[in-house]
mmCIF file of C-alpha atoms in Angstrom:
data_model
loop_
_atom_site.group_PDB
_atom_site.id
_atom_site.type_symbol
_atom_site.label_atom_id
_atom_site.label_comp_id
_atom_site.label_asym_id
_atom_site.label_seq_id
_atom_site.Cartn_x
_atom_site.Cartn_y
_atom_site.Cartn_z
ATOM 1 C CA LEU A 33 1.243 -35.298 -9.523
ATOM 2 C CA GLU A 34 3.382 -38.143 -8.201
ATOM 3 C CA VAL A 35 4.072 -36.149 -5.043
ATOM 4 C CA PRO A 36 1.502 -33.398 -4.253
ATOM 5 C CA GLU A 37 4.133 -31.323 -2.481
ATOM 6 C CA CYS A 38 6.564 -28.626 -3.584
ATOM 7 C CA VAL A 39 9.046 -25.992 -2.489
ATOM 8 C CA ILE A 40 8.849 -22.465 -3.866
ATOM 9 C CA ASN A 41 12.386 -21.063 -4.028
ATOM 10 C CA VAL A 42 12.601 -17.291 -4.357
ATOM 11 C CA VAL A 43 15.164 -16.229 -6.970
ATOM 12 C CA ASN A 44 17.642 -13.396 -6.450
ATOM 13 C CA TYR A 45 20.129 -11.955 -8.923
ATOM 14 C CA ASP A 46 23.020 -14.178 -7.806
ATOM 15 C CA MET A 47 21.210 -17.319 -8.983
ATOM 16 C CA VAL A 48 19.219 -16.114 -12.007
ATOM 17 C CA GLN A 49 21.422 -17.769 -14.663
ATOM 18 C CA GLN A 50 21.305 -21.102 -12.844
ATOM 19 C CA MET A 51 17.545 -20.756 -12.471
ATOM 20 C CA SER A 52 17.272 -20.265 -16.224
ATOM 21 C CA LEU A 53 19.207 -23.489 -16.799
ATOM 22 C CA ALA A 54 16.758 -25.344 -14.578
ATOM 23 C CA SER A 55 13.844 -24.189 -16.756
ATOM 24 C CA ALA A 56 14.916 -26.263 -19.777
ATOM 25 C CA PRO A 57 12.543 -29.118 -20.780
ATOM 26 C CA TYR A 58 14.534 -31.976 -19.252
ATOM 27 C CA LYS A 59 13.223 -35.517 -19.034
ATOM 28 C CA SER A 60 11.700 -36.490 -15.699
ATOM 29 C CA GLU A 61 14.671 -38.638 -14.708
ATOM 30 C CA VAL A 62 17.155 -35.726 -15.073
ATOM 31 C CA ASN A 63 18.281 -34.107 -11.813
ATOM 32 C CA GLU A 64 17.776 -30.379 -12.359
ATOM 33 C CA PHE A 65 19.789 -29.553 -9.234
ATOM 34 C CA GLU A 66 22.841 -31.116 -10.892
ATOM 35 C CA LYS A 67 22.132 -29.528 -14.282
ATOM 36 C CA ALA A 68 21.851 -26.056 -12.772
ATOM 37 C CA GLY A 69 24.577 -26.541 -10.162
ATOM 38 C CA PHE A 70 22.266 -25.918 -7.226
ATOM 39 C CA THR A 71 22.689 -27.460 -3.777
ATOM 40 C CA GLU A 72 19.946 -29.767 -2.503
ATOM 41 C CA GLN A 73 18.855 -29.022 1.049
ATOM 42 C CA ARG A 74 16.536 -31.376 2.916
ATOM 43 C CA SER A 75 13.084 -29.939 3.596
ATOM 44 C CA GLU A 76 11.515 -30.280 7.026
ATOM 45 C CA LEU A 77 7.866 -30.978 6.205
ATOM 46 C CA VAL A 78 7.709 -32.002 2.534
ATOM 47 C CA LYS A 79 9.559 -34.517 0.378
ATOM 48 C CA PRO A 80 10.971 -32.233 -2.365
ATOM 49 C CA PRO A 81 14.329 -30.691 -1.376
ATOM 50 C CA ARG A 82 14.962 -26.969 -1.152
ATOM 51 C CA VAL A 83 17.424 -24.914 -3.188
ATOM 52 C CA ALA A 84 20.040 -23.966 -0.592
ATOM 53 C CA GLU A 85 21.109 -20.885 -2.564
ATOM 54 C CA ALA A 86 17.607 -19.342 -2.476
ATOM 55 C CA PRO A 87 17.199 -16.512 0.072
ATOM 56 C CA VAL A 88 13.620 -17.632 0.788
ATOM 57 C CA GLN A 89 12.284 -21.199 0.545
ATOM 58 C CA ILE A 90 8.592 -22.004 1.010
ATOM 59 C CA GLU A 91 7.516 -25.571 1.757
ATOM 60 C CA CYS A 92 4.010 -26.292 0.451
ATOM 61 C CA LEU A 93 1.359 -28.935 -0.059
ATOM 62 C CA VAL A 94 -0.234 -28.788 -3.506
ATOM 63 C CA GLN A 95 -4.002 -28.349 -3.232
ATOM 64 C CA ASN A 96 -4.955 -28.036 -6.884
ATOM 65 C CA VAL A 97 -3.462 -27.851 -10.369
ATOM 66 C CA ILE A 98 -5.526 -25.775 -12.796
ATOM 67 C CA PRO A 99 -4.605 -25.984 -16.523
ATOM 68 C CA LEU A 100 -4.590 -22.544 -18.152
ATOM 69 C CA GLY A 101 -4.953 -23.890 -21.679
ATOM 70 C CA GLU A 102 -3.915 -26.664 -24.021
ATOM 71 C CA GLU A 103 -1.726 -24.751 -26.466
ATOM 72 C CA GLY A 104 2.030 -24.260 -26.101
ATOM 73 C CA GLY A 105 3.079 -22.000 -23.246
ATOM 74 C CA ALA A 106 -0.321 -22.087 -21.533
ATOM 75 C CA GLY A 107 1.058 -23.502 -18.266
ATOM 76 C CA ASN A 108 -0.767 -24.371 -15.069
ATOM 77 C CA LEU A 109 -1.923 -22.479 -12.003
ATOM 78 C CA ILE A 110 -0.693 -24.302 -8.893
ATOM 79 C CA VAL A 111 -2.704 -23.670 -5.718
ATOM 80 C CA CYS A 112 -0.643 -24.456 -2.613
ATOM 81 C CA ASP A 113 -1.001 -24.550 1.152
ATOM 82 C CA VAL A 114 2.098 -22.986 2.719
ATOM 83 C CA LYS A 115 3.450 -25.094 5.584
ATOM 84 C CA LEU A 116 6.848 -23.589 6.399
ATOM 85 C CA VAL A 117 8.903 -20.605 5.244
ATOM 86 C CA HIS A 118 12.704 -20.419 5.530
ATOM 87 C CA ILE A 119 14.223 -16.923 5.351
ATOM 88 C CA ARG A 120 17.925 -16.160 5.328
ATOM 89 C CA GLU A 121 18.723 -13.897 8.289
ATOM 90 C CA GLU A 122 20.963 -11.514 6.364
ATOM 91 C CA ILE A 123 18.035 -10.250 4.266
ATOM 92 C CA LEU A 124 15.992 -9.193 7.309
ATOM 93 C CA ASP A 125 15.735 -5.644 8.626
ATOM 94 C CA LYS A 126 15.885 -4.607 12.291
ATOM 95 C CA SER A 127 12.186 -5.354 12.783
ATOM 96 C CA GLY A 128 12.527 -8.892 11.430
ATOM 97 C CA LYS A 129 10.846 -8.189 8.095
ATOM 98 C CA ILE A 130 12.371 -8.857 4.684
ATOM 99 C CA ASP A 131 14.425 -5.855 3.580
ATOM 100 C CA GLN A 132 13.560 -5.326 -0.083
ATOM 101 C CA GLN A 133 16.873 -3.540 -0.631
ATOM 102 C CA LYS A 134 18.878 -6.519 0.633
ATOM 103 C CA ILE A 135 17.123 -9.471 -0.993
ATOM 104 C CA ASP A 136 18.074 -8.398 -4.572
ATOM 105 C CA LEU A 137 15.060 -10.057 -6.199
ATOM 106 C CA VAL A 138 14.597 -10.810 -9.875
ATOM 107 C CA ALA A 139 11.255 -10.404 -11.655
ATOM 108 C CA ARG A 140 10.250 -12.494 -14.677
ATOM 109 C CA LEU A 141 8.992 -10.425 -17.601
ATOM 110 C CA GLY A 142 8.254 -11.666 -21.136
ATOM 111 C CA GLY A 143 10.465 -13.607 -23.539
ATOM 112 C CA ASP A 144 14.107 -13.400 -22.439
ATOM 113 C CA TRP A 145 13.487 -10.313 -20.321
ATOM 114 C CA TYR A 146 13.916 -10.055 -16.551
ATOM 115 C CA CYS A 147 14.099 -7.165 -14.100
ATOM 116 C CA ARG A 148 16.512 -6.776 -11.199
ATOM 117 C CA ILE A 149 14.917 -5.124 -8.164
ATOM 118 C CA THR A 150 17.535 -2.586 -7.070
ATOM 119 C CA PRO A 151 17.223 0.205 -4.472
ATOM 120 C CA GLU A 152 16.949 2.665 -7.372
ATOM 121 C CA SER A 153 13.921 0.849 -8.835
ATOM 122 C CA LEU A 154 12.019 0.541 -5.551
ATOM 123 C CA PHE A 155 9.297 2.908 -4.403
ATOM 124 C CA LYS A 156 6.557 2.817 -1.797
ATOM 125 C CA VAL A 157 2.813 3.277 -2.276
ATOM 126 C CA PRO A 158 0.951 3.992 0.980
ATOM 127 C CA ARG A 159 -1.809 1.461 1.534
ATOM 128 C CA PRO A 160 -5.314 2.756 2.307
ATOM 129 C CA GLY A 161 -5.901 2.997 6.044
ATOM 130 C CA LYS A 162 -8.340 0.949 8.067
ATOM 131 C CA GLY A 163 -11.048 3.590 7.689
ATOM 132 C CA SER A 164 -13.002 4.245 4.509
ATOM 133 C CA VAL A 165 -11.010 6.520 2.187
ATOM 134 C CA ILE A 166 -12.783 9.110 0.059
ATOM 135 C CA GLY A 167 -11.549 7.653 -3.245
ATOM 136 C CA ILE A 168 -11.328 9.470 -6.566
ATOM 137 C CA ASP A 169 -15.114 9.415 -6.901
ATOM 138 C CA GLY A 170 -15.304 11.490 -3.702
ATOM 139 C CA LEU A 171 -13.072 14.297 -5.001
ATOM 140 C CA PRO A 172 -14.676 17.668 -5.817
ATOM 141 C CA GLU A 173 -15.360 17.960 -9.554
ATOM 142 C CA PRO A 174 -12.827 20.773 -10.237
ATOM 143 C CA ILE A 175 -10.097 18.597 -8.700
ATOM 144 C CA LYS A 176 -11.246 15.382 -10.346
ATOM 145 C CA ASN A 177 -11.336 17.106 -13.757
ATOM 146 C CA SER A 178 -8.074 19.029 -13.306
ATOM 147 C CA VAL A 179 -5.947 19.495 -16.426
ATOM 148 C CA VAL A 180 -2.846 19.618 -14.198
ATOM 149 C CA LEU A 181 -3.260 16.629 -11.896
ATOM 150 C CA SER A 182 -2.573 13.108 -13.183
ATOM 151 C CA GLY A 183 -4.320 9.853 -12.332
ATOM 152 C CA ASN A 184 -1.540 9.104 -9.852
ATOM 153 C CA ASP A 185 -2.081 12.504 -8.241
ATOM 154 C CA LEU A 186 -5.808 11.854 -7.892
ATOM 155 C CA GLY A 187 -5.074 8.431 -6.424
ATOM 156 C CA ARG A 188 -2.914 10.021 -3.728
ATOM 157 C CA LEU A 189 -5.588 12.608 -2.977
ATOM 158 C CA GLY A 190 -8.257 9.924 -2.706
ATOM 159 C CA ASN A 191 -6.224 7.910 -0.205
ATOM 160 C CA ILE A 192 -7.319 9.867 2.873
ATOM 161 C CA THR A 193 -10.196 9.504 5.307
ATOM 162 C CA ASP A 194 -10.671 13.157 6.365
ATOM 163 C CA LEU A 195 -10.018 16.535 4.746
ATOM 164 C CA PRO A 196 -7.961 19.233 6.493
ATOM 165 C CA ASP A 197 -10.154 21.483 8.660
ATOM 166 C CA ASP A 198 -10.970 25.086 7.756
ATOM 167 C CA ASN A 199 -8.616 26.559 10.361
ATOM 168 C CA SER A 200 -5.584 24.662 9.057
ATOM 169 C CA VAL A 201 -6.447 25.669 5.488
ATOM 170 C CA ALA A 202 -6.762 29.336 6.483
ATOM 171 C CA GLU A 203 -3.449 29.177 8.332
ATOM 172 C CA PHE A 204 -1.778 27.573 5.313
ATOM 173 C CA ALA A 205 -3.073 30.392 3.102
ATOM 174 C CA GLN A 206 -0.953 32.852 5.101
ATOM 175 C CA LYS A 207 2.322 31.252 4.034
ATOM 176 C CA ALA A 208 4.229 33.774 1.947
ATOM 177 C CA ALA A 209 4.391 31.802 -1.302
ATOM 178 C CA ILE A 210 0.712 30.862 -1.181
ATOM 179 C CA LYS A 211 -0.427 34.336 -0.142
ATOM 180 C CA ASN A 212 1.562 35.908 -2.984
ATOM 181 C CA LEU A 213 -0.010 33.511 -5.476
ATOM 182 C CA LEU A 214 -3.508 34.267 -4.188
ATOM 183 C CA ASP A 215 -2.893 38.027 -4.287
ATOM 184 C CA ALA A 216 -1.469 37.853 -7.820
ATOM 185 C CA THR A 217 -4.512 36.042 -9.197
ATOM 186 C CA ILE A 218 -7.330 38.101 -7.681
ATOM 187 C CA GLY A 219 -10.114 38.329 -10.263
ATOM 188 C CA ASP A 220 -8.586 35.637 -12.507
ATOM 189 C CA ASP A 221 -10.196 32.397 -11.397
ATOM 190 C CA PHE A 222 -8.814 30.333 -14.288
ATOM 191 C CA THR A 223 -5.180 31.253 -13.608
ATOM 192 C CA ARG A 224 -5.642 30.905 -9.855
ATOM 193 C CA GLU A 225 -7.004 27.374 -10.140
ATOM 194 C CA ARG A 226 -4.284 26.308 -12.580
ATOM 195 C CA GLU A 227 -1.433 27.720 -10.495
ATOM 196 C CA LEU A 228 -2.794 26.334 -7.243
ATOM 197 C CA HIS A 229 -3.146 22.924 -8.866
ATOM 198 C CA ARG A 230 0.468 23.153 -10.021
ATOM 199 C CA GLU A 231 1.590 23.958 -6.481
ATOM 200 C CA ALA A 232 -0.479 21.064 -5.154
ATOM 201 C CA LYS A 233 1.159 18.743 -7.660
ATOM 202 C CA LYS A 234 4.602 19.734 -6.356
ATOM 203 C CA PHE A 235 3.564 18.799 -2.836
ATOM 204 C CA LEU A 236 2.146 15.485 -4.059
ATOM 205 C CA ASP A 237 5.415 14.712 -5.828
ATOM 206 C CA ASP A 238 7.163 15.283 -2.486
ATOM 207 C CA GLY A 239 4.737 12.965 -0.693
ATOM 208 C CA LYS A 240 3.002 15.814 1.166
ATOM 209 C CA THR A 241 -0.630 14.947 0.558
ATOM 210 C CA GLU A 242 -2.080 17.023 3.408
ATOM 211 C CA GLU A 243 -0.374 20.198 2.166
ATOM 212 C CA ALA A 244 -1.584 19.458 -1.361
ATOM 213 C CA TRP A 245 -5.135 19.151 -0.069
ATOM 214 C CA LYS A 246 -4.898 22.499 1.727
ATOM 215 C CA ILE A 247 -3.890 24.220 -1.505
ATOM 216 C CA LEU A 248 -6.622 22.486 -3.477
ATOM 217 C CA LEU A 249 -9.246 23.446 -0.911
ATOM 218 C CA LEU A 250 -8.086 27.046 -1.310
ATOM 219 C CA SER A 251 -8.638 26.705 -5.057
ATOM 220 C CA LEU A 252 -12.292 25.835 -4.385
ATOM 221 C CA GLN A 253 -12.962 28.978 -2.364
ATOM 222 C CA GLU A 254 -14.845 31.831 -4.014
#
């Protein structure tokens, strides 16, 4: 590299067509800012300028360039040391973090395909806590081998550190809908397990993992 420095400019939907123009194989002397109609903005710590239109601009020093192959389209892996990050204030939430519903990001897929990150396409996945979670391998066999629960369901169930206690499970069993289900399936273990698993799945779909666990623990009782 002539200059082992760079700026990573995060692309949102408003600039995606210009970004695509900048990806053409221009000669080194061609100014891609001019070709794509972007505005050059002086960086503070590195020589390459920033793209003023980008909602986030990351000034970096290049540590290593790793070729990923020699055939067409192989590309390179660029390892960088981040020195300074510029974030447009209007994309921040009240706590000062980037609001994923405001930034309007674009994701690069394959070929000519891209994806626009809209509020409708966003969803959250709770991260495992600081303690050791039980994991799917720690689930009781009847739950792990359920014909009702999906891999996603099992992943949610495994993302806890402690199971509900016996008292809370017994109290939950007295809820009308659960009690009726238990009474209706006395002597029919197969149907009871299946129906309880279906109820647990509904709670999981609503993000109520603790309630789902209480139902599943009931399904394990003799």
